[in-house]
Amino acid sequence: MNLNHRLIVTADDYGLCDSVNQAIEACLEACTLSATCVMTNMPAYHSAAQLRHRFPGMSVGIHWTMTQGPSVLSASEIPSLVDADGKFYSRAQFRSKWLANQVNIEELKAELGAQFQRLSELVGLPDFWNTHQDIHMLPGLFKTCVSLGLELGIPAMRSHRRLMVFRHTTPTLHYLRHPAFWLKGLVIAQWARHAKAQGMRMPDGKVYLGDYDMNRADIEEAMERLPWKSIDRAAELIIHPTVEIDESLMPTLREIRIREYQVFADRGLVDGLHKRGIQIVSYGSMDNG
């Protein structure tokens, strides 16, 4: 079987809670998942200690968190990032504070460094980094996170270059209908080139499923229709699976989390992708890409 196309499947939010960890581990057992990233500020992060032992060859990343849960450092150390109880502000609140220059960058770097240190002590050096709710995709913050990742020796990061696939339209028509989305994509691509030029490795892009549904048949078809000719290293598909919904911890992506768990815990998905020439690989595969 000729497996010409490489797909990284990453589950975000490991450590958020036990139901998320259980779902991610089930998908790893099904071999439909090749990477996960850990929220070291959340209550169930300790379970990451056994991931590399149980699932050799997978990639473990740091899921830097600035918009949910408690901070690792005390509130007195990072007052611009948290409330009096040491809880991060919401995504919308953080965005407003960042754009108003009300976030102390040194405090932010110290907190992210503490989250990194906690994971490094637990599992070793992370294989890659990204951020919860993609909060680093703000002007200035992107470069700050890239620089910190390089400083800490994290070898890779997520690319937000868009790899879009639709059933009933085309990326070009979608962009014509949504010009702001197109413009943002250009900016994101420019940021990615900047990070790559500094030595940060990353996949060729992040998969956007467009009008495909979350079921096995649609996933297999969508992955086959990706623009593989423009993908040299690997494409990355992001999921957020859980076995059950905890509304206090999952304000968004609720029902799709359950569907993602059901689809990616199905061992048959690997065979379906193989028939289409697609292999699921880890971040480490980019060393040979």
Backbone as CSV, one residue per row, in Angstrom:
resi,resn,N_x,N_y,N_z,CA_x,CA_y,CA_z,C_x,C_y,C_z
1,MET,0.844,-1.189,0.000,0.000,0.000,0.000,0.886,1.249,0.000
2,ASN,0.665,2.152,-0.943,1.485,3.343,-1.087,0.869,4.500,-0.301
3,LEU,1.483,4.840,0.834,0.958,5.908,1.683,1.774,7.175,1.432
4,ASN,1.314,7.970,0.464,2.074,9.138,0.034,1.780,10.396,0.850
5,HIS,0.652,10.417,1.526,0.204,11.636,2.193,0.278,11.473,3.706
6,ARG,0.799,12.497,4.375,0.988,12.429,5.824,0.043,13.399,6.528
7,LEU,-0.680,12.871,7.503,-1.669,13.636,8.253,-1.370,13.521,9.748
8,ILE,-1.147,14.653,10.387,-1.035,14.704,11.844,-2.432,14.946,12.399
9,VAL,-2.894,14.085,13.268,-4.182,14.294,13.938,-3.875,14.605,15.395
10,THR,-4.229,15.814,15.817,-3.895,16.307,17.152,-5.162,16.548,17.952
11,ALA,-5.170,16.059,19.176,-6.261,16.347,20.104,-5.799,17.416,21.089
12,ASP,-6.504,18.520,21.114,-6.219,19.581,22.068,-6.865,19.278,23.421
13,ASP,-6.414,19.993,24.440,-7.072,20.071,25.753,-6.807,18.893,26.677
14,TYR,-5.768,18.087,26.427,-5.468,17.039,27.401,-5.173,17.704,28.742
15,GLY,-5.758,17.139,29.801,-5.592,17.709,31.129,-6.762,18.550,31.586
16,LEU,-7.656,18.900,30.644,-8.810,19.728,31.001,-9.655,19.054,32.075
17,CYS,-9.914,17.751,31.891,-10.690,16.971,32.855,-10.544,15.496,32.498
18,ASP,-11.015,14.624,33.357,-10.853,13.183,33.141,-11.591,12.697,31.896
19,SER,-12.766,13.269,31.596,-13.530,12.801,30.441,-12.831,13.134,29.126
20,VAL,-12.111,14.243,29.085,-11.313,14.583,27.902,-10.117,13.641,27.800
21,ASN,-9.415,13.442,28.901,-8.269,12.527,28.891,-8.680,11.132,28.440
22,GLN,-9.809,10.648,28.943,-10.289,9.313,28.583,-10.554,9.216,27.088
23,ALA,-11.163,10.249,26.510,-11.458,10.243,25.078,-10.181,10.264,24.257
24,ILE,-9.242,11.110,24.636,-7.987,11.205,23.886,-7.218,9.892,23.950
25,GLU,-7.187,9.271,25.100,-6.474,8.004,25.228,-7.152,6.903,24.418
26,ALA,-8.477,6.921,24.333,-9.189,5.936,23.505,-8.833,6.119,22.037
27,CYS,-8.716,7.354,21.606,-8.346,7.619,20.209,-6.896,7.222,19.948
28,LEU,-6.025,7.426,20.908,-4.642,6.978,20.762,-4.581,5.459,20.660
29,GLU,-5.374,4.782,21.434,-5.421,3.317,21.366,-5.935,2.837,20.014
30,ALA,-6.827,3.618,19.407,-7.360,3.265,18.090,-6.402,3.630,16.963
31,CYS,-5.287,4.284,17.307,-4.259,4.689,16.332,-4.758,5.726,15.335
32,THR,-5.822,6.439,15.681,-6.336,7.495,14.816,-5.803,8.860,15.227
33,LEU,-5.023,8.885,16.263,-4.502,10.120,16.828,-2.994,9.988,16.922
34,SER,-2.275,11.051,16.630,-0.814,10.976,16.666,-0.187,12.020,17.573
35,ALA,-1.001,12.928,18.124,-0.448,13.981,18.972,-1.528,14.509,19.908
36,THR,-1.095,14.992,21.050,-1.995,15.717,21.936,-1.192,16.797,22.635
37,CYS,-1.890,17.842,23.087,-1.216,18.933,23.785,-1.889,19.145,25.127
38,VAL,-1.074,19.464,26.125,-1.478,19.386,27.523,-1.665,20.771,28.127
39,MET,-2.800,20.947,28.823,-3.077,22.156,29.596,-2.554,21.913,31.013
40,THR,-1.368,22.398,31.317,-0.761,22.065,32.602,-1.311,22.891,33.759
41,ASN,-2.230,23.789,33.474,-2.868,24.549,34.558,-4.200,23.939,34.987
42,MET,-4.634,22.885,34.313,-5.945,22.305,34.586,-5.822,21.038,35.442
43,PRO,-6.912,20.617,36.099,-6.816,19.621,37.175,-6.364,18.228,36.778
44,ALA,-6.533,17.825,35.519,-6.225,16.443,35.147,-4.921,16.321,34.350
45,TYR,-4.053,17.307,34.451,-2.839,17.289,33.630,-1.854,16.204,34.064
46,HIS,-1.906,15.765,35.332,-0.922,14.798,35.826,-0.915,13.504,35.019
47,SER,-2.056,13.149,34.438,-2.133,11.886,33.690,-1.224,11.870,32.469
48,ALA,-0.751,13.040,32.046,0.145,13.097,30.890,1.461,12.371,31.159
49,ALA,1.772,12.119,32.419,3.040,11.479,32.771,3.219,10.130,32.090
50,GLN,2.110,9.440,31.806,2.213,8.083,31.248,2.013,8.033,29.728
51,LEU,1.800,9.165,29.096,1.451,9.142,27.669,2.568,8.570,26.799
52,ARG,3.766,9.056,26.957,4.849,8.600,26.083,5.188,7.131,26.327
53,HIS,5.001,6.667,27.548,5.247,5.253,27.843,4.170,4.377,27.209
54,ARG,2.915,4.792,27.331,1.813,3.987,26.807,1.706,4.056,25.291
55,PHE,2.066,5.211,24.723,1.879,5.416,23.283,3.179,5.913,22.659
56,PRO,4.182,5.047,22.573,5.474,5.479,22.014,5.316,5.924,20.564
57,GLY,6.017,6.977,20.239,5.949,7.497,18.878,4.994,8.655,18.715
58,MET,4.093,8.851,19.669,3.175,9.985,19.592,3.925,11.266,19.969
59,SER,3.308,12.410,19.685,3.876,13.700,20.048,3.076,14.299,21.206
60,VAL,3.796,14.838,22.168,3.171,15.523,23.298,3.585,16.987,23.250
61,GLY,2.604,17.876,23.212,2.887,19.299,23.145,2.379,20.050,24.357
62,ILE,2.773,21.310,24.452,2.268,22.188,25.503,1.133,23.031,24.912
63,HIS,-0.003,23.007,25.587,-1.168,23.796,25.165,-1.211,25.024,26.075
64,TRP,-0.415,26.033,25.723,-0.308,27.214,26.560,-1.682,27.843,26.766
65,THR,-1.993,28.117,28.011,-3.334,28.565,28.372,-3.273,29.923,29.061
66,MET,-4.056,30.851,28.551,-4.127,32.207,29.115,-5.571,32.665,29.293
67,THR,-6.536,31.797,28.987,-7.938,32.235,28.945,-8.904,31.295,29.649
68,GLN,-8.404,30.339,30.419,-9.302,29.431,31.139,-8.580,28.815,32.320
69,GLY,-9.300,28.732,33.435,-8.779,28.035,34.596,-7.834,28.879,35.432
70,PRO,-7.187,28.247,36.407,-6.252,28.949,37.289,-4.870,29.066,36.647
71,SER,-4.126,30.040,37.074,-2.753,30.183,36.597,-1.841,29.250,37.380
72,VAL,-0.662,28.979,36.845,0.346,28.201,37.560,1.047,29.085,38.586
73,LEU,1.404,30.290,38.179,2.000,31.246,39.110,0.907,31.887,39.965
74,SER,1.300,32.479,41.063,0.332,33.124,41.948,-0.185,34.418,41.328
75,ALA,-1.354,34.837,41.774,-1.962,36.064,41.255,-1.069,37.269,41.496
76,SER,-0.334,37.282,42.594,0.539,38.421,42.901,1.711,38.528,41.942
77,GLU,2.075,37.406,41.300,3.189,37.408,40.354,2.774,37.866,38.965
78,ILE,1.496,37.680,38.627,1.034,38.011,37.272,-0.311,38.749,37.338
79,PRO,-0.370,39.891,38.013,-1.653,40.567,38.227,-2.366,41.015,36.960
80,SER,-1.640,41.217,35.862,-2.308,41.668,34.638,-3.010,40.543,33.897
81,LEU,-2.751,39.293,34.304,-3.299,38.140,33.583,-4.503,37.498,34.257
82,VAL,-4.647,37.717,35.572,-5.653,36.971,36.327,-6.442,37.895,37.252
83,ASP,-7.569,37.374,37.705,-8.347,38.107,38.699,-7.797,37.826,40.096
84,ALA,-8.451,38.347,41.116,-7.950,38.219,42.482,-7.888,36.776,42.960
85,ASP,-8.672,35.887,42.341,-8.677,34.471,42.710,-7.647,33.657,41.943
86,GLY,-6.870,34.325,41.113,-5.872,33.618,40.329,-6.430,32.896,39.126
87,LYS,-7.597,33.296,38.659,-8.215,32.695,37.470,-7.964,33.587,36.253
88,PHE,-7.677,32.951,35.140,-7.487,33.708,33.909,-8.784,34.398,33.489
89,TYR,-8.638,35.523,32.815,-9.797,36.188,32.230,-10.297,35.378,31.030
90,SER,-11.514,35.619,30.609,-12.068,34.928,29.449,-11.317,35.344,28.186
91,ARG,-11.560,34.620,27.127,-10.912,34.938,25.850,-11.224,36.367,25.412
92,ALA,-12.486,36.763,25.508,-12.875,38.106,25.088,-12.218,39.160,25.978
93,GLN,-12.171,38.888,27.278,-11.549,39.843,28.196,-10.048,39.953,27.947
94,PHE,-9.412,38.806,27.736,-7.965,38.833,27.463,-7.692,39.604,26.182
95,ARG,-8.486,39.358,25.160,-8.285,40.046,23.887,-8.382,41.557,24.071
96,SER,-9.388,41.995,24.801,-9.563,43.425,25.033,-8.375,44.010,25.793
97,LYS,-7.929,43.288,26.819,-6.797,43.759,27.605,-5.516,43.801,26.772
98,TRP,-5.316,42.782,25.941,-4.119,42.741,25.106,-4.111,43.903,24.112
99,LEU,-5.209,44.121,23.437,-5.274,45.185,22.433,-5.184,46.570,23.071
100,ALA,-5.535,46.673,24.355,-5.441,47.947,25.071,-4.095,48.094,25.796
101,ASN,-3.159,47.173,25.520,-1.825,47.197,26.132,-1.885,47.112,27.660
102,GLN,-2.831,46.316,28.149,-2.997,46.147,29.590,-2.467,44.804,30.087
103,VAL,-1.778,44.070,29.217,-1.147,42.807,29.602,0.355,43.017,29.677
104,ASN,0.927,42.692,30.810,2.364,42.804,30.995,3.050,41.617,30.316
105,ILE,3.854,41.894,29.308,4.458,40.813,28.523,5.399,39.969,29.366
106,GLU,6.121,40.586,30.273,7.038,39.812,31.115,6.264,38.868,32.035
107,GLU,5.111,39.324,32.531,4.273,38.448,33.343,3.760,37.282,32.502
108,LEU,3.345,37.584,31.275,2.822,36.545,30.390,3.903,35.501,30.092
109,LYS,5.092,35.945,29.776,6.187,35.021,29.489,6.548,34.185,30.717
110,ALA,6.455,34.795,31.894,6.749,34.045,33.113,5.719,32.942,33.340
111,GLU,4.448,33.240,33.117,3.403,32.233,33.290,3.539,31.114,32.263
112,LEU,3.767,31.463,31.012,3.926,30.429,29.993,5.171,29.595,30.263
113,GLY,6.209,30.227,30.776,7.406,29.481,31.150,7.132,28.514,32.282
114,ALA,6.292,28.918,33.233,5.941,28.037,34.344,5.107,26.853,33.866
115,GLN,4.201,27.085,32.918,3.420,25.987,32.354,4.330,25.017,31.602
116,PHE,5.275,25.568,30.860,6.263,24.747,30.143,7.087,23.917,31.120
117,GLN,7.542,24.537,32.199,8.376,23.836,33.178,7.613,22.684,33.821
118,ARG,6.351,22.919,34.107,5.526,21.875,34.727,5.416,20.663,33.797
119,LEU,5.212,20.896,32.504,5.118,19.775,31.570,6.475,19.108,31.379
120,SER,7.539,19.891,31.290,8.872,19.326,31.088,9.262,18.411,32.233
121,GLU,8.906,18.797,33.453,9.210,17.954,34.612,8.382,16.673,34.604
122,LEU,7.235,16.722,33.965,6.326,15.573,33.951,6.649,14.596,32.829
123,VAL,6.908,15.114,31.614,7.073,14.229,30.450,8.356,14.466,29.673
124,GLY,9.101,15.517,29.989,10.250,15.891,29.179,9.908,17.049,28.264
125,LEU,10.831,17.409,27.395,10.642,18.555,26.509,9.434,18.347,25.602
126,PRO,8.527,19.317,25.529,7.392,19.188,24.604,7.865,19.099,23.155
127,ASP,7.119,18.360,22.352,7.450,18.224,20.932,6.993,19.428,20.120
128,PHE,6.011,20.161,20.627,5.482,21.316,19.904,4.692,22.175,20.876
129,TRP,4.305,23.369,20.419,3.472,24.227,21.248,2.304,24.778,20.420
130,ASN,1.243,25.107,21.111,0.160,25.914,20.557,-0.550,26.557,21.750
131,THR,-1.646,27.263,21.510,-2.323,27.927,22.621,-3.801,27.551,22.654
132,HIS,-4.339,27.546,23.865,-5.757,27.280,24.055,-6.569,28.394,23.409
133,GLN,-7.577,28.002,22.640,-8.460,28.918,21.933,-7.704,29.791,20.936
134,ASP,-6.516,29.321,20.508,-5.703,30.047,19.520,-5.488,31.506,19.910
135,ILE,-5.315,31.757,21.205,-5.234,33.137,21.661,-3.963,33.824,21.170
136,HIS,-2.942,33.048,20.773,-1.717,33.683,20.272,-1.920,34.327,18.908
137,MET,-3.078,34.099,18.290,-3.338,34.692,16.978,-3.840,36.130,17.121
138,LEU,-3.098,36.900,17.896,-3.349,38.322,18.080,-2.098,39.087,17.664
139,PRO,-2.262,40.293,17.135,-1.088,41.072,16.710,-0.090,41.238,17.843
140,GLY,1.145,40.876,17.579,2.186,40.991,18.584,2.335,39.765,19.454
141,LEU,1.238,39.161,19.835,1.296,37.998,20.706,1.861,36.788,19.967
142,PHE,1.557,36.689,18.683,2.083,35.588,17.875,3.609,35.573,17.941
143,LYS,4.231,36.718,17.664,5.692,36.783,17.663,6.259,36.540,19.054
144,THR,5.552,36.997,20.083,6.001,36.764,21.461,6.062,35.273,21.759
145,CYS,5.017,34.543,21.361,4.972,33.099,21.618,5.999,32.347,20.791
146,VAL,6.186,32.760,19.538,7.206,32.123,18.703,8.587,32.295,19.331
147,SER,8.902,33.520,19.749,10.208,33.793,20.349,10.410,32.987,21.628
148,LEU,9.351,32.887,22.447,9.454,32.124,23.687,9.650,30.643,23.394
149,GLY,8.922,30.129,22.413,9.081,28.730,22.049,10.496,28.412,21.615
150,LEU,11.089,29.291,20.819,12.468,29.100,20.381,13.428,29.193,21.559
151,GLU,13.188,30.146,22.444,14.048,30.328,23.612,14.029,29.095,24.509
152,LEU,12.860,28.455,24.638,12.721,27.290,25.507,13.143,25.990,24.827
153,GLY,13.445,26.062,23.538,13.898,24.867,22.831,12.796,23.956,22.351
154,ILE,11.563,24.475,22.273,10.463,23.675,21.716,10.643,23.650,20.205
155,PRO,10.752,22.485,19.585,11.192,22.429,18.188,10.144,22.761,17.143
156,ALA,8.853,22.727,17.507,7.828,22.872,16.472,6.601,23.578,17.038
157,MET,5.749,24.024,16.137,4.507,24.688,16.502,3.454,24.376,15.449
158,ARG,2.231,24.688,15.767,1.124,24.522,14.833,1.177,25.613,13.770
159,SER,0.893,25.233,12.532,0.729,26.224,11.474,-0.755,26.533,11.314
160,HIS,-1.072,27.807,11.181,-2.468,28.183,10.955,-2.720,28.574,9.508
161,ARG,-1.771,28.229,8.639,-2.051,28.341,7.217,-3.234,27.439,6.899
162,ARG,-4.199,27.925,6.159,-5.451,27.205,5.973,-5.388,26.211,4.822
163,LEU,-5.729,24.972,5.129,-5.910,23.930,4.121,-7.398,23.626,4.094
164,MET,-8.113,24.269,3.172,-9.572,24.230,3.175,-10.093,23.219,2.171
165,VAL,-11.121,22.489,2.569,-11.738,21.509,1.686,-13.255,21.576,1.860
166,PHE,-13.953,21.663,0.726,-15.404,21.767,0.720,-15.994,20.700,-0.185
167,ARG,-17.223,20.314,0.118,-17.949,19.394,-0.745,-18.726,20.136,-1.830
168,HIS,-19.371,21.250,-1.475,-20.317,21.900,-2.376,-19.841,23.234,-2.923
169,THR,-18.628,23.641,-2.590,-18.098,24.882,-3.127,-16.589,24.728,-3.251
170,THR,-15.881,25.830,-3.424,-14.426,25.807,-3.515,-13.861,26.852,-2.556
171,PRO,-12.598,26.710,-2.150,-12.005,27.739,-1.306,-12.087,29.139,-1.932
172,THR,-11.899,29.230,-3.246,-11.949,30.538,-3.912,-13.314,31.186,-3.770
173,LEU,-14.369,30.427,-4.026,-15.723,30.974,-3.885,-16.013,31.340,-2.431
174,HIS,-15.522,30.523,-1.515,-15.726,30.828,-0.097,-15.056,32.151,0.252
175,TYR,-13.847,32.367,-0.235,-13.140,33.611,0.053,-13.845,34.812,-0.574
176,LEU,-14.404,34.634,-1.757,-15.125,35.733,-2.401,-16.344,36.147,-1.577
177,ARG,-16.969,35.164,-0.948,-18.132,35.463,-0.114,-17.722,36.016,1.253
178,HIS,-16.493,35.723,1.661,-16.028,36.141,2.989,-14.644,36.794,2.852
179,PRO,-14.583,37.990,2.299,-13.280,38.632,2.043,-12.464,38.883,3.301
180,ALA,-13.116,39.146,4.438,-12.365,39.372,5.673,-11.637,38.095,6.092
181,PHE,-12.287,36.947,5.886,-11.671,35.656,6.184,-10.449,35.453,5.293
182,TRP,-10.566,35.846,4.029,-9.452,35.742,3.077,-8.291,36.631,3.519
183,LEU,-8.592,37.867,3.913,-7.542,38.796,4.324,-6.819,38.292,5.566
184,LYS,-7.588,37.774,6.518,-6.970,37.239,7.726,-6.056,36.068,7.376
185,GLY,-6.469,35.259,6.396,-5.642,34.138,5.970,-4.303,34.583,5.425
186,LEU,-4.278,35.698,4.689,-3.025,36.230,4.174,-2.092,36.652,5.303
187,VAL,-2.672,37.295,6.303,-1.872,37.730,7.452,-1.305,36.521,8.191
188,ILE,-2.155,35.508,8.406,-1.718,34.297,9.101,-0.577,33.618,8.349
189,ALA,-0.699,33.546,7.032,0.354,32.926,6.218,1.666,33.694,6.342
190,GLN,1.573,35.012,6.396,2.781,35.834,6.552,3.432,35.580,7.908
191,TRP,2.617,35.494,8.966,3.149,35.198,10.298,3.836,33.837,10.308
192,ALA,3.233,32.856,9.635,3.812,31.514,9.594,5.168,31.533,8.893
193,ARG,5.280,32.289,7.826,6.566,32.391,7.125,7.628,33.010,8.037
194,HIS,7.219,33.991,8.834,8.140,34.631,9.774,8.645,33.607,10.797
195,ALA,7.748,32.804,11.337,8.137,31.800,12.325,9.066,30.755,11.713
196,LYS,8.744,30.329,10.517,9.562,29.329,9.824,10.960,29.871,9.541
197,ALA,11.034,31.144,9.168,12.332,31.753,8.871,13.224,31.806,10.105
198,GLN,12.613,31.839,11.288,13.385,31.864,12.525,13.817,30.472,12.983
199,GLY,13.333,29.440,12.279,13.754,28.088,12.606,12.707,27.230,13.255
200,MET,11.490,27.733,13.372,10.417,26.942,13.980,9.828,26.003,12.931
201,ARG,9.818,24.701,13.227,9.221,23.729,12.317,7.714,23.675,12.529
202,MET,6.996,23.404,11.476,5.548,23.315,11.576,4.996,22.512,10.408
203,PRO,3.807,21.943,10.573,3.144,21.305,9.434,2.866,22.350,8.341
204,ASP,2.447,21.869,7.181,2.170,22.793,6.083,0.907,23.604,6.302
205,GLY,0.014,23.135,7.141,-1.199,23.893,7.393,-2.173,23.117,8.254
206,LYS,-3.234,23.818,8.620,-4.285,23.282,9.477,-5.526,23.040,8.628
207,VAL,-6.114,21.860,8.755,-7.267,21.472,7.936,-8.535,22.175,8.424
208,TYR,-9.254,22.783,7.503,-10.593,23.335,7.748,-11.577,22.503,6.926
209,LEU,-12.540,21.890,7.585,-13.414,20.918,6.937,-14.551,21.542,6.135
210,GLY,-14.724,22.852,6.191,-15.756,23.489,5.383,-17.137,22.942,5.684
211,ASP,-17.809,22.418,4.651,-19.186,21.945,4.814,-19.273,20.434,5.034
212,TYR,-18.174,19.807,5.410,-18.212,18.376,5.735,-18.701,18.187,7.166
213,ASP,-19.385,17.067,7.390,-19.876,16.744,8.727,-18.841,15.904,9.480
214,MET,-19.064,15.765,10.773,-18.169,14.966,11.591,-18.690,13.533,11.663
215,ASN,-18.361,12.757,10.628,-18.617,11.325,10.633,-17.501,10.662,9.840
216,ARG,-17.377,9.355,9.971,-16.220,8.693,9.376,-16.170,8.851,7.865
217,ALA,-17.280,8.676,7.181,-17.288,8.774,5.724,-16.856,10.163,5.260
218,ASP,-17.364,11.194,5.919,-17.009,12.553,5.522,-15.543,12.855,5.805
219,ILE,-15.042,12.384,6.931,-13.632,12.615,7.246,-12.742,11.960,6.200
220,GLU,-13.055,10.722,5.844,-12.242,10.024,4.854,-12.274,10.745,3.507
221,GLU,-13.459,11.173,3.080,-13.565,11.865,1.802,-12.851,13.215,1.829
222,ALA,-13.057,13.962,2.912,-12.435,15.284,3.025,-10.915,15.177,3.019
223,MET,-10.377,14.204,3.739,-8.923,14.061,3.778,-8.364,13.672,2.411
224,GLU,-9.109,12.868,1.675,-8.669,12.500,0.328,-8.634,13.709,-0.590
225,ARG,-9.541,14.671,-0.367,-9.655,15.826,-1.247,-8.791,17.013,-0.825
226,LEU,-7.991,16.851,0.197,-7.074,17.917,0.575,-6.119,18.236,-0.589
227,PRO,-5.626,19.471,-0.665,-4.694,19.832,-1.747,-3.303,19.265,-1.489
228,TRP,-3.181,17.949,-1.621,-1.955,17.272,-1.238,-0.747,17.710,-2.058
229,LYS,-0.959,18.176,-3.277,0.178,18.619,-4.094,0.906,19.806,-3.472
230,SER,0.211,20.551,-2.632,0.831,21.719,-1.992,1.316,21.416,-0.578
231,ILE,1.260,20.143,-0.179,1.634,19.742,1.177,2.917,18.925,1.112
232,ASP,4.007,19.465,1.651,5.304,18.804,1.600,5.583,17.968,2.844
233,ARG,5.344,18.550,4.013,5.636,17.841,5.254,4.432,17.050,5.729
234,ALA,3.389,17.755,6.144,2.178,17.099,6.641,1.079,18.133,6.796
235,ALA,-0.146,17.673,6.714,-1.303,18.483,7.093,-1.658,18.127,8.528
236,GLU,-2.299,19.060,9.236,-2.705,18.781,10.609,-4.201,18.979,10.766
237,LEU,-4.854,17.973,11.337,-6.275,18.035,11.657,-6.404,18.098,13.176
238,ILE,-7.176,19.069,13.666,-7.315,19.293,15.097,-8.682,18.795,15.568
239,ILE,-8.707,18.048,16.675,-9.974,17.624,17.268,-9.956,17.929,18.772
240,HIS,-11.150,17.909,19.372,-11.307,18.192,20.804,-12.268,17.157,21.412
241,PRO,-11.895,15.897,21.448,-12.845,14.852,21.862,-13.080,14.797,23.362
242,THR,-14.251,14.286,23.736,-14.563,13.996,25.132,-15.606,12.893,25.166
243,VAL,-15.622,12.126,26.245,-16.626,11.071,26.371,-17.934,11.608,26.935
244,GLU,-17.874,12.749,27.616,-19.085,13.391,28.117,-18.826,14.884,28.296
245,ILE,-19.897,15.661,28.316,-19.787,17.108,28.369,-19.811,17.600,29.814
246,ASP,-18.830,18.403,30.154,-18.831,19.138,31.412,-19.044,20.602,31.039
247,GLU,-20.263,21.086,31.220,-20.609,22.426,30.743,-19.796,23.514,31.427
248,SER,-19.340,23.276,32.634,-18.557,24.291,33.331,-17.167,24.461,32.726
249,LEU,-16.678,23.410,32.067,-15.338,23.454,31.475,-15.363,23.567,29.955
250,MET,-16.507,23.334,29.353,-16.609,23.308,27.888,-17.688,24.270,27.419
251,PRO,-17.400,25.560,27.438,-18.417,26.534,27.028,-18.706,26.499,25.537
252,THR,-17.795,25.943,24.745,-17.980,25.874,23.289,-17.659,24.459,22.816
253,LEU,-17.945,24.204,21.537,-17.601,22.930,20.898,-18.161,21.740,21.665
254,ARG,-19.391,21.861,22.133,-19.910,20.819,23.014,-20.264,19.536,22.280
255,GLU,-21.294,19.593,21.427,-21.770,18.355,20.806,-20.748,17.776,19.835
256,ILE,-19.993,18.633,19.167,-19.017,18.102,18.213,-17.906,17.350,18.936
257,ARG,-17.644,17.683,20.187,-16.637,16.944,20.950,-17.024,15.471,21.082
258,ILE,-18.283,15.210,21.352,-18.761,13.835,21.470,-18.651,13.131,20.121
259,ARG,-19.059,13.797,19.053,-18.982,13.181,17.723,-17.532,12.900,17.334
260,GLU,-16.636,13.805,17.664,-15.225,13.570,17.354,-14.706,12.346,18.099
261,TYR,-15.104,12.206,19.331,-14.705,11.016,20.084,-15.220,9.750,19.403
262,GLN,-16.475,9.750,19.001,-17.058,8.568,18.381,-16.368,8.212,17.069
263,VAL,-16.040,9.228,16.271,-15.404,8.982,14.974,-13.967,8.510,15.147
264,PHE,-13.216,9.178,16.010,-11.791,8.888,16.098,-11.450,7.763,17.069
265,ALA,-12.433,7.261,17.793,-12.214,6.041,18.576,-12.490,4.795,17.739
266,ASP,-12.886,4.979,16.493,-13.189,3.884,15.563,-11.903,3.477,14.843
267,ARG,-11.412,2.279,15.135,-10.173,1.802,14.518,-10.281,1.681,12.995
268,GLY,-11.504,1.553,12.501,-11.681,1.422,11.058,-11.290,2.671,10.285
269,LEU,-11.227,3.807,10.951,-10.857,5.043,10.270,-9.450,4.959,9.693
270,VAL,-8.554,4.311,10.403,-7.182,4.173,9.903,-7.163,3.416,8.588
271,ASP,-7.913,2.318,8.506,-7.966,1.540,7.263,-8.558,2.374,6.135
272,GLY,-9.607,3.153,6.444,-10.218,3.995,5.421,-9.259,5.033,4.878
273,LEU,-8.449,5.603,5.743,-7.459,6.586,5.293,-6.335,5.917,4.512
274,HIS,-5.914,4.743,4.961,-4.864,4.026,4.238,-5.287,3.721,2.809
275,LYS,-6.531,3.354,2.614,-7.015,3.068,1.263,-6.924,4.288,0.357
276,ARG,-6.871,5.458,0.963,-6.769,6.706,0.205,-5.341,7.242,0.184
277,GLY,-4.392,6.405,0.605,-2.985,6.790,0.549,-2.543,7.718,1.658
278,ILE,-3.294,7.763,2.756,-3.017,8.701,3.841,-2.570,7.936,5.077
279,GLN,-1.454,8.332,5.653,-1.002,7.744,6.907,-1.029,8.806,8.002
280,ILE,-1.379,8.388,9.204,-1.397,9.277,10.352,-0.023,9.243,10.995
281,VAL,0.602,10.412,11.121,1.977,10.507,11.611,2.052,11.523,12.748
282,SER,3.175,11.519,13.445,3.393,12.453,14.547,4.161,13.682,14.049
283,TYR,4.363,14.618,14.953,5.177,15.791,14.628,6.595,15.391,14.272
284,GLY,7.052,14.282,14.833,8.399,13.827,14.538,8.614,13.465,13.080
285,SER,7.530,13.191,12.354,7.667,12.831,10.936,8.237,13.980,10.126
286,MET,8.093,15.205,10.628,8.599,16.356,9.877,10.118,16.406,9.845
287,ASP,10.772,15.639,10.725,12.225,15.566,10.690,12.721,14.975,9.381
288,ASN,11.849,14.164,8.779,12.208,13.506,7.522,11.480,14.095,6.325
289,GLY,10.754,15.207,6.564,9.946,15.788,5.500,10.683,16.835,4.711
